[in-house]
XYZ file of C-alpha atoms in Angstrom:
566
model
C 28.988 -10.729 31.826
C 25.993 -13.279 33.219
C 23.421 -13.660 31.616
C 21.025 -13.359 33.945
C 20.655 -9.603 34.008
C 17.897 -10.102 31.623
C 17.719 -6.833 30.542
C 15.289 -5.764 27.943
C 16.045 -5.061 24.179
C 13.960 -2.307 23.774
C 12.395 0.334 25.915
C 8.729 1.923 25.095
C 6.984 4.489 26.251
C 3.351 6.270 26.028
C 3.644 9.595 25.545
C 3.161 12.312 28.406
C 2.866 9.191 30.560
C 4.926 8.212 33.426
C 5.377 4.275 33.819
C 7.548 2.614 36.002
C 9.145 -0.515 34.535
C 11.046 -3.626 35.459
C 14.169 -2.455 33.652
C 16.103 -6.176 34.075
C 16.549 -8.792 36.339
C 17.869 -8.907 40.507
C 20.731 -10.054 39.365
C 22.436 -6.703 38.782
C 23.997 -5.595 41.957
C 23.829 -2.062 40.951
C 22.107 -0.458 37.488
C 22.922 3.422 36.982
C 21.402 5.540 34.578
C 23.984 7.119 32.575
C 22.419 8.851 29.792
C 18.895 9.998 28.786
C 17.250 10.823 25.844
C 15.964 14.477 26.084
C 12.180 13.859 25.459
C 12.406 11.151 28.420
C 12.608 12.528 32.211
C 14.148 9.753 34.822
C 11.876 10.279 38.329
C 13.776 9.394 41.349
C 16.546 6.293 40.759
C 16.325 2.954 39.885
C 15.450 0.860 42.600
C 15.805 -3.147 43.294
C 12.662 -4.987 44.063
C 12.254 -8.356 44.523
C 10.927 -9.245 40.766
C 14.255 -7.171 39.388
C 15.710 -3.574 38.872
C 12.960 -1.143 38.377
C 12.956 2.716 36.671
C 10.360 5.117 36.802
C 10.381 7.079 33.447
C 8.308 10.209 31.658
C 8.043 10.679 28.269
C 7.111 13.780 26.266
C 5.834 14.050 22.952
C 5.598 10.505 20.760
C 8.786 10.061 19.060
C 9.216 6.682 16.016
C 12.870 7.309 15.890
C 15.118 5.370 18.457
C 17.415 7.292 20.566
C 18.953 5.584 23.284
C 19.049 5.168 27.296
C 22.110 4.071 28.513
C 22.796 2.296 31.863
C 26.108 0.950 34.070
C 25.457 -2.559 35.289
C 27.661 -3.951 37.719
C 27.541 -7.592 38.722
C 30.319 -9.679 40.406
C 32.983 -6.860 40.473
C 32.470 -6.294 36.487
C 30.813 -3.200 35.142
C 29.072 -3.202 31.250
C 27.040 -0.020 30.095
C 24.532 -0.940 27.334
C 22.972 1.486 25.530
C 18.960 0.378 25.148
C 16.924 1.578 22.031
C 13.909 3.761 23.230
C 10.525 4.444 21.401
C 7.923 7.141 22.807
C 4.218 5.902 20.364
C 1.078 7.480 21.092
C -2.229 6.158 22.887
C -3.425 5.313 19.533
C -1.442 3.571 17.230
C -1.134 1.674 13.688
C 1.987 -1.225 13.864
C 3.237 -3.131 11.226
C 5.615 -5.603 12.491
C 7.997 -7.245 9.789
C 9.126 -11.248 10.820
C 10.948 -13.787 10.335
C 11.486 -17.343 11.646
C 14.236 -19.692 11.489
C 15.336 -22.657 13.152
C 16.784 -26.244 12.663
C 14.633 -28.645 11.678
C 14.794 -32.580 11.960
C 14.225 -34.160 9.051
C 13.817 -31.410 6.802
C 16.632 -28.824 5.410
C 15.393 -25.822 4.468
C 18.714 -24.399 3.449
C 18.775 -27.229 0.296
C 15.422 -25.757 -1.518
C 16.916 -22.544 -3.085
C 19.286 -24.740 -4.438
C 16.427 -27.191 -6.446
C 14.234 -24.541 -7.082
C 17.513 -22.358 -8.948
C 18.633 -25.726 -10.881
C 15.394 -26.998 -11.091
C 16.472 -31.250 -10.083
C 14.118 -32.515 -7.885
C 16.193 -33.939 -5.372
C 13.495 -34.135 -2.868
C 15.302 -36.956 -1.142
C 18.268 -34.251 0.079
C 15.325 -31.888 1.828
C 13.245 -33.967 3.627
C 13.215 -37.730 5.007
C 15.656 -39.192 7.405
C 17.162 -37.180 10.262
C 20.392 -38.227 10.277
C 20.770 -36.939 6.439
C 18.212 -34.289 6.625
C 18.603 -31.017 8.604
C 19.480 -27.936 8.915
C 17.962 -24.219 9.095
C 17.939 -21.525 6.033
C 19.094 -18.281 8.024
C 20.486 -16.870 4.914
C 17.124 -16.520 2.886
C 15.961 -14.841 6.082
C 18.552 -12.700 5.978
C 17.999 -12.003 2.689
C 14.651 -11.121 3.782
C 15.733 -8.586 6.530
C 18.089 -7.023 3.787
C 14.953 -6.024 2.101
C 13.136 -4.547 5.096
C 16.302 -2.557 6.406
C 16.375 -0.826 2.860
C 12.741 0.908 4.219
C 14.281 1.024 7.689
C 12.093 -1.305 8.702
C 13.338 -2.983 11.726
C 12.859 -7.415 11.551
C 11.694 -9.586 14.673
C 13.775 -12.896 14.717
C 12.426 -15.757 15.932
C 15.071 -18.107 16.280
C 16.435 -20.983 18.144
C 20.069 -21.683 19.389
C 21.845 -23.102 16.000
C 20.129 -20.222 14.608
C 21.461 -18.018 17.137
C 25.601 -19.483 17.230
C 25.483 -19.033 13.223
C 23.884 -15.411 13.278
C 24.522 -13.658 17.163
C 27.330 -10.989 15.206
C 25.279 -10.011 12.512
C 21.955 -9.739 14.662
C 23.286 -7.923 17.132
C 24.774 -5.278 14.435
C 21.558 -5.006 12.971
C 19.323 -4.627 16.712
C 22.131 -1.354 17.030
C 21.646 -0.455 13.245
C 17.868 -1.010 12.510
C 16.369 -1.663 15.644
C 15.917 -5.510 15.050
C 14.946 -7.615 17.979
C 15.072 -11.753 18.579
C 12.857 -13.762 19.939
C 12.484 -17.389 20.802
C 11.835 -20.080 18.527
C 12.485 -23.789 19.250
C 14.243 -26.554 16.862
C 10.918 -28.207 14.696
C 10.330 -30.862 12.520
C 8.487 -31.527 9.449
C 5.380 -33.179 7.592
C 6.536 -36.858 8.362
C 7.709 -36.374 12.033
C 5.526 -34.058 14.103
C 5.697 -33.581 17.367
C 2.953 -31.687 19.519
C 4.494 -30.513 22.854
C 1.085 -29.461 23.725
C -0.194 -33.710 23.437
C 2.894 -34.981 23.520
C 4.773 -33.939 25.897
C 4.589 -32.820 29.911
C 4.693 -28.799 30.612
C 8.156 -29.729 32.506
C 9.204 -31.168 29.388
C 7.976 -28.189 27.476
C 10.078 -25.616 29.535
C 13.046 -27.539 29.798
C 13.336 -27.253 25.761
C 12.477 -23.246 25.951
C 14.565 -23.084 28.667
C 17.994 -24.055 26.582
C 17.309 -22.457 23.430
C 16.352 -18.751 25.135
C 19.686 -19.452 27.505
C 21.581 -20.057 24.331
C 20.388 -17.305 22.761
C 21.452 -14.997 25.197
C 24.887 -16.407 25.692
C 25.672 -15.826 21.863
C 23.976 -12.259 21.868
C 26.152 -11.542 25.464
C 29.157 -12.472 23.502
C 28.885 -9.995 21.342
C 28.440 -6.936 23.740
C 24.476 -7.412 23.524
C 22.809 -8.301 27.012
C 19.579 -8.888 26.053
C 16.231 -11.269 27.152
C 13.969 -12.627 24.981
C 10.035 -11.820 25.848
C 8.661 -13.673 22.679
C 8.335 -17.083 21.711
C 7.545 -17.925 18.612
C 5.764 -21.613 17.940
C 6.116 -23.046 14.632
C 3.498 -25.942 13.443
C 5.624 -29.009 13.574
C 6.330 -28.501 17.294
C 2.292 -28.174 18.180
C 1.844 -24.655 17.908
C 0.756 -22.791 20.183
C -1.488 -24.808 22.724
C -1.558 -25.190 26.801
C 1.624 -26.554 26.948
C 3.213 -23.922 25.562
C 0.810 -21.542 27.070
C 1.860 -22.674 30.675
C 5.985 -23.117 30.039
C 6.132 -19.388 28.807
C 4.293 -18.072 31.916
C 6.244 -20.287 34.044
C 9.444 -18.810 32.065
C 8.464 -15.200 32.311
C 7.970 -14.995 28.700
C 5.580 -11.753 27.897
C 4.215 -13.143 24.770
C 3.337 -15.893 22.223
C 3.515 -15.684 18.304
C 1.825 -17.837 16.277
C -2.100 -17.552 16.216
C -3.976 -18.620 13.406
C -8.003 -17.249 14.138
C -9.517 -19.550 11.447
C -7.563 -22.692 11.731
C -9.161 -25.759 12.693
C -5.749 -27.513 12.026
C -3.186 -26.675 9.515
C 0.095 -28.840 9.082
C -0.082 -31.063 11.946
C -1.019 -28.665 14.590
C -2.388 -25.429 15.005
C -5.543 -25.941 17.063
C -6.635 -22.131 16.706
C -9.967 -21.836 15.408
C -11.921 -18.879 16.702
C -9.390 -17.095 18.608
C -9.012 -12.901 17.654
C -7.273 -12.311 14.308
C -5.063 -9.375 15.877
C -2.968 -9.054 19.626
C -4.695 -10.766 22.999
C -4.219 -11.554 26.074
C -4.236 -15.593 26.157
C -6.413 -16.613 29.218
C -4.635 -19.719 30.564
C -7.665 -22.547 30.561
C -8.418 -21.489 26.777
C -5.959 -20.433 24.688
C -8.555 -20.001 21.801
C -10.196 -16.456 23.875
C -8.564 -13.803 25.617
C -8.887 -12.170 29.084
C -8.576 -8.811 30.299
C -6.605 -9.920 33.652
C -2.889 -8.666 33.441
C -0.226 -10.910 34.115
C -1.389 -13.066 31.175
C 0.679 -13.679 27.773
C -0.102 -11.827 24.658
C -0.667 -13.324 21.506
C 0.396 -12.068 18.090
C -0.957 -13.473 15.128
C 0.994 -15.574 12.500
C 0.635 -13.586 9.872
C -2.092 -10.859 9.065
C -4.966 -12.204 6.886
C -7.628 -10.880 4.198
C -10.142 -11.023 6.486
C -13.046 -10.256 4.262
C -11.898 -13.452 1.940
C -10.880 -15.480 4.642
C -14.617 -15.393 6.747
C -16.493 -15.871 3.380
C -14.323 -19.192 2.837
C -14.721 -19.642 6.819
C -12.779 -21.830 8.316
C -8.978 -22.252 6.950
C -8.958 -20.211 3.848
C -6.698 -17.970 5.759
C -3.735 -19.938 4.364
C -4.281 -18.486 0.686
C -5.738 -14.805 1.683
C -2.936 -14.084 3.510
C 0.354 -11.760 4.243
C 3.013 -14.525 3.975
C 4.601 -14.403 0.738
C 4.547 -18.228 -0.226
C 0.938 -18.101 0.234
C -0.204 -15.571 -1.980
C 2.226 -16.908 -4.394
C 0.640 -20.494 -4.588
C -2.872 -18.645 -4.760
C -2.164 -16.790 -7.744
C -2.222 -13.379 -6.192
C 1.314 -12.517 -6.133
C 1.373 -12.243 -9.785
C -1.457 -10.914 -10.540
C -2.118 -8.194 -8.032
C 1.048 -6.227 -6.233
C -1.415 -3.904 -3.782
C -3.221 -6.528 -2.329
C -0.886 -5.895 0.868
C -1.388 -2.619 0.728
C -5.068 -2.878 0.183
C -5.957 -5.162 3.380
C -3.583 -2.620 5.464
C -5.769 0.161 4.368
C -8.925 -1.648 5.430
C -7.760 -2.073 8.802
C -6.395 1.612 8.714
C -9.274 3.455 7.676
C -10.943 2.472 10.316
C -9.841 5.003 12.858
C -12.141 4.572 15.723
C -9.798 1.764 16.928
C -6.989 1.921 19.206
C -4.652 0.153 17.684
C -3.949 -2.761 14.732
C -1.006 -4.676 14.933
C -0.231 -6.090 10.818
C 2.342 -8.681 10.916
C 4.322 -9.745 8.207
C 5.641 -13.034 7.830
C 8.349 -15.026 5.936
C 9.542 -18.286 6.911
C 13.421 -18.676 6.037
C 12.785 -21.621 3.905
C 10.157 -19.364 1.642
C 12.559 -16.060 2.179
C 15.459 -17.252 -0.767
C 13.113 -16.163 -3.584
C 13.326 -12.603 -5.525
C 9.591 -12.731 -6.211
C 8.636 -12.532 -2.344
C 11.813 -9.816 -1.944
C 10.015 -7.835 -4.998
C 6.464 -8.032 -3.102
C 7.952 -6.989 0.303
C 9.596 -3.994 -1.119
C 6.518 -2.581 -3.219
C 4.243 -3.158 -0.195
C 6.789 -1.113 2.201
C 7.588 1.835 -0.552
C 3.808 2.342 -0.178
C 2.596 2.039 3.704
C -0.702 3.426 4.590
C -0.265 6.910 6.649
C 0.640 7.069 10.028
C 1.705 3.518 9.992
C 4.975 2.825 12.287
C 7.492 -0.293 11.442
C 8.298 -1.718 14.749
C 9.000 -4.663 16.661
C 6.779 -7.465 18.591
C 8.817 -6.558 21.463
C 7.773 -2.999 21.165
C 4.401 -3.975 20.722
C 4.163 -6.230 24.062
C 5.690 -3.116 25.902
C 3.080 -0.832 24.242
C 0.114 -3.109 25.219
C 1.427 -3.510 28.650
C 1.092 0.247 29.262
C -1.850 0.616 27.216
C -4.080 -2.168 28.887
C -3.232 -2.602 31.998
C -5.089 -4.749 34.415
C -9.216 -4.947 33.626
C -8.601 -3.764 30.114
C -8.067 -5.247 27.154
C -8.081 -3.856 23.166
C -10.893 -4.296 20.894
C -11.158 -4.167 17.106
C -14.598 -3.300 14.768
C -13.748 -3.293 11.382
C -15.467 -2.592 8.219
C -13.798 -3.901 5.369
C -14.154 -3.838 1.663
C -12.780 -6.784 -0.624
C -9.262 -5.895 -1.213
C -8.825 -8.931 -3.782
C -9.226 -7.596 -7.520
C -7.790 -10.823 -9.023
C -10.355 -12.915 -8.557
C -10.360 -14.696 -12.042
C -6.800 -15.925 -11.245
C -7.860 -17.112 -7.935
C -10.509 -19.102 -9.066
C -8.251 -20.395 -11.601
C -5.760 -21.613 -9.163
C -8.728 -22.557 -6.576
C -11.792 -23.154 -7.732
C -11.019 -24.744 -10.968
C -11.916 -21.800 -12.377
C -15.245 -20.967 -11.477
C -16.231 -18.537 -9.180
C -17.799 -20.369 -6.258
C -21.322 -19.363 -5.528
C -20.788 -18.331 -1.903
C -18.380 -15.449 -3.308
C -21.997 -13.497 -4.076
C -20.068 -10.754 -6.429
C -21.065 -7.847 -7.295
C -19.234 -5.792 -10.679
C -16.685 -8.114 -9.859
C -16.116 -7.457 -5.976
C -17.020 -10.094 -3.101
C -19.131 -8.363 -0.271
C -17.418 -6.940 2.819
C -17.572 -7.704 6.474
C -17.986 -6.239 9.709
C -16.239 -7.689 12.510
C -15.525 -7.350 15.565
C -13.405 -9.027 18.308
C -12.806 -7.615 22.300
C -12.421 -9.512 25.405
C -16.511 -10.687 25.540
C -16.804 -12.182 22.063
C -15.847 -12.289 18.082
C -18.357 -11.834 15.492
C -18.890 -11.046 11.476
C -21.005 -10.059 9.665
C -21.349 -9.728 6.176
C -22.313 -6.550 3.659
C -25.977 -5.476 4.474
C -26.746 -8.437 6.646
C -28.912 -7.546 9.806
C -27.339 -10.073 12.135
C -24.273 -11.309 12.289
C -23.337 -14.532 10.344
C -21.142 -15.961 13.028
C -21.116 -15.254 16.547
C -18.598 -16.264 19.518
C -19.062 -15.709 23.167
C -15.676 -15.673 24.710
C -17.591 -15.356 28.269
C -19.576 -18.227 28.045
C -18.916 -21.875 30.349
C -17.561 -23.930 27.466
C -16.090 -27.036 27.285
C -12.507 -26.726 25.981
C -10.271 -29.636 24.077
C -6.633 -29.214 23.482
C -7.320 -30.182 19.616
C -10.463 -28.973 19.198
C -12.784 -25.687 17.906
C -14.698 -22.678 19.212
C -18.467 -23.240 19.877
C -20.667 -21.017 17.746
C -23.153 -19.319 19.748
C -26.824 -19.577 17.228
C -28.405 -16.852 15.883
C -32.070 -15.609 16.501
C -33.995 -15.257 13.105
C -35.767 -11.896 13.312
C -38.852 -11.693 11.209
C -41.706 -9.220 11.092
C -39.685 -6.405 11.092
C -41.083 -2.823 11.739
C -39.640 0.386 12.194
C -41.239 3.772 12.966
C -39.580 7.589 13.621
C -41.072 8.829 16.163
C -40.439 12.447 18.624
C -39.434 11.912 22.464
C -38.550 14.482 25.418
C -35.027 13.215 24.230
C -35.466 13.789 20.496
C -36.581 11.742 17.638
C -36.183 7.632 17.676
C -36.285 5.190 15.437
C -38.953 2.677 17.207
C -37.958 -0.828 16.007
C -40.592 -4.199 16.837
C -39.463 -8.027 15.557
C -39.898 -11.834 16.175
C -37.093 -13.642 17.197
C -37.316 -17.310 17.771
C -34.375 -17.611 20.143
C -33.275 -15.562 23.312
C -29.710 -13.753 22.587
C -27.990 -11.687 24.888
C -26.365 -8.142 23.647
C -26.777 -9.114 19.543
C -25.291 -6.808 17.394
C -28.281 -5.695 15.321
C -26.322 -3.871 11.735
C -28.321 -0.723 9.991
C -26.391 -0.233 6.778
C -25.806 2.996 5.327
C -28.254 4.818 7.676
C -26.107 8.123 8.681
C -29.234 9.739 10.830
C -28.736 6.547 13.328
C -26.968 6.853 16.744
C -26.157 3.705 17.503
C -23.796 1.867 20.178
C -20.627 1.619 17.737
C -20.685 3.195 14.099
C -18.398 2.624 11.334
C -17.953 4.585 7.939
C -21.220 2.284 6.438
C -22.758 0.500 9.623
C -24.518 0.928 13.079
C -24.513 -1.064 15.504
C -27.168 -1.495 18.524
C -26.840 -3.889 21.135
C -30.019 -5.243 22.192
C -30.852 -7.975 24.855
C -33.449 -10.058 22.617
C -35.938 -12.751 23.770
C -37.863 -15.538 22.341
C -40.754 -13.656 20.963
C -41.682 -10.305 20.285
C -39.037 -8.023 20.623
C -38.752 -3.921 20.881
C -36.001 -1.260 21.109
C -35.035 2.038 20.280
C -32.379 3.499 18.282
C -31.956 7.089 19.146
C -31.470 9.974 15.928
C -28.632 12.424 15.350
C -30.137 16.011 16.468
C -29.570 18.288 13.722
């Protein structure tokens, strides 16, 4: 069968919606519906537009278990039906998305450190170094990974390239039928010594030409084993660039639907990785920045790497990321991972518990050269036995498709989150970090750093931390900046407010809270924080904090902050 039918892998609806989506490709020369679930209604018949075959569906009631829609493809006198794994999610919902990457590297074999790490002989010289000896990929260690996951029937995303996808195309397409696994695109890397950055380096021609042959490869091995399938995500791995323009502009050139790979507090990490600034969960990339998102559809989502520790990662601000983090081998080499088995768990219930958002998308992430060892195995499985409530294991792929319907052109998701410090080892960190000494900046209290608020949407990022007034960091993603491919996001400054008064008083409306103050710089819409103030009505609220915004000027200031009515 061609493989240009690019059909989707997964299908995802909202529930008691009706959408009408671009099914697969032109190619097709017809595309029959031949089974439905029940909870999904087909309106009218599929139809061929110029962009591809398109289906108008309605879903009832939100349903996390896949049943499937099956369709009759015919193309060149050959006819294939393919049975397509279907989700119905709510308007609101909590993702965790479980992944894994894997690819051949140049001058590096991943696949040779289980072996010197189980007999212990540094043999550094067989891993990394010259080319010609040194290559490879480690897909077994990520499939020992996904082992793990499936036992929690929690399906994997693969991001892979096309050795990856010749070795493994029979047992990934098993488990996309079994567990509702899904593959993305991930090209052939490097390592320390031999970096390339596609985004610097190389022309956007030159970019897509590479993407180009691994997702075609990808999809021939998958189509020989009965899967048609067409790979929306591309994943970007450090020694390639990360993601950057280049990559930004060959995936929309390519049709991709999304990006993985974001790192919000990374000025640079391994070579690459440019990404300081940019939202810590799902946005839409906007093309001449890849750093700050836009609300205009068409344009790429971005996942992030991995999911952080937010609260540990600003007070370290910028990079600390890489230790207060969701990847396995990072909390390992921080001396979490044996010291503290909830600390997943406790950064997914900080983003949880803060239900007035939409959505949070937690990724987890294991790089197949980390994915070999029982300790991470051990840590994955604890952290899944014990998801927060009303959390749903899915896909990216299901994710993009669930955005797409959710924020559709002029939208885009937001995220205000109060969290509390979810690290409890802190003694062992400092031991491994800060030569054992708490650093001063930490500001604990019976043992606990101080939380943050933050907040990220498609007009800015900010944090705050515990009982400040202001926030600590502030980033307007709607201001004229200049932009560099290697570079950082501006910080927009932050009045000083002093002279502070408040006063109740009674309007026609109610009671106020009358507020005067100095500031000695102008500031458009800053977030001004009252902490633990529950008879405040405020713009935004969280369990602790309200949140005004208030156009201030150079000068004396005043607003009003209206009162709950009893």
């Amino acid at each position: 069968m061609n493989t240009t039918l690019d059909l989707l892998q997964k299908l995802i609806l909202v529930e008691h919606e009706s959408h009408t989506i671009r099914l697969c490709g032109p190619t097709a020369n017809q595309l029959t519906v031949i089974h439905c679930p029940e909870d999904i209604e087909l309106e009218g018949q599929p139809t061929r537009e110029e962009q591809g075959w398109v289906i108008t569906l309605r879903a009832n009631s939100r349903r996390t278990a896949y049943l499937s829609l099956t369709v009759e493809l015919r193309l060149d006198g050959e006819t294939r039906l393919q049975d397509i794994p279907t989700r119905i999610f709510g308007r609101k919902e909590h993702f965790l998305c479980m992944v894994t990457t894997s690819n051949f590297h140049w001058g590096y074999n991943p696949s040779k450190v289980k072996e010197i790490e189980r007999t212990g002989e540094p043999r550094l010289h067989h891993v990394y170094g010259d080319p010609v000896m040194c290559h490879g990929h480690a897909l077994d260690s990520s499939i020992y990974m996904a082992e793990g996951c499936h036992q929690y029937e929690a399906p994997v995303t693969w991001l892979i390239d096309a050795d990856v996808a010749q070795a493994g195309a029979e047992l990934l397409t098993g488990w996309h039928q079994a567990y509702g696994d899904d593959v993305g695109v991930l090209p052939s890397s490097f390592f320390h010594h031999n970096p390339v950055n596609y985004n610097v380096d190389a022309t956007v021609e030159e970019t897509a030409r590479m993407l180009k042959h691994h997702r075609e490869a990808i999809k021939t091995a998958m189509s020989r084993q009965g899967w048609l399938m067409h790979p929306k995500i591309l994943g970007v791995d450090q020694w390639v660039g990360g993601i950057g323009s280049s990559f930004l502009q060959a995936a929309k050139e390519l049709e991709f639907g999304a990006i993985w790979g974001i790192c919000f507090d990374h000025e640079t990490c391994d070579s690459s990785m440019y990404h300081e600034g940019a939202p810590w969960d799902a946005y839409r990339l906007r093309e001449d920045n890849f750093r700050y998102p836009t609300a205009e559809s068409g344009a790429l989502w971005a996942f992030a790497w991995t999911s952080r520790d937010l609260v540990n990662s600003f007070l370290e601000y910028p990079g600390a990321s890489v230790y207060y983090s969701t990847d396995p081998d990072d909390i390992r080499v921080a001396g979490i991972m044996d010291q503290q088995e909830d600390y997943w768990t406790r950064i997914h219930e900080g983003f949880v518990s803060n239900a007035h958002n939409d959505f949070t998308c937690f990724v987890i992430h294991n790089e197949d050269h980390d994915a070999h060892r029982e300790s991470s195995q051990h840590y994955i499985g604890h952290y899944l036995s014990q998801l927060p409530e009303g959390v749903v294991a899915v896909t990216l792929e299901e994710v993009r498709q669930w955005l797409e319907l959710r924020y559709p052109h002029g939208q885009h998701p937001s995220q205000l989150l109060e969290l509390a410090d979810p690290l409890t080892c802190h003694d062992a960190v400092a031991a491994k970090r800060h030569k054992g000494s708490p650093p001063a900046h930490w500001g604990q209290t019976d043992g606990h750093n101080p939380g943050v608020l933050c907040y990220y949407g498609a007009d800015a990022r900010w944090m705050a931390g515990e009982g400040e007034q202001t926030p600590a960091q502030y980033i307007d993603y709607g201001a004229t900046v200049g932009f560099a491919e290697t570079g950082t996001s501006p910080k927009k400054p932050i009045p000083i407010l002093t002279d502070w008064q408040e006063a109740v008083e009674l309007t026609p409306e109610g009671e106020v809270l009358s507020v005067s103050f100095t500031a000695d710089l102008e500031f458009s819409k800053l977030p001004l924080i009252w902490w633990d103030r529950p008879e405040l009505a405020g713009d935004a609220c969280t369990t602790r904090a309200v949140i005004c915004y208030v156009d201030v000027v150079k000068g004396r200031n005043e607003c009003t902050v209206m009162m709950k009515q009893p």
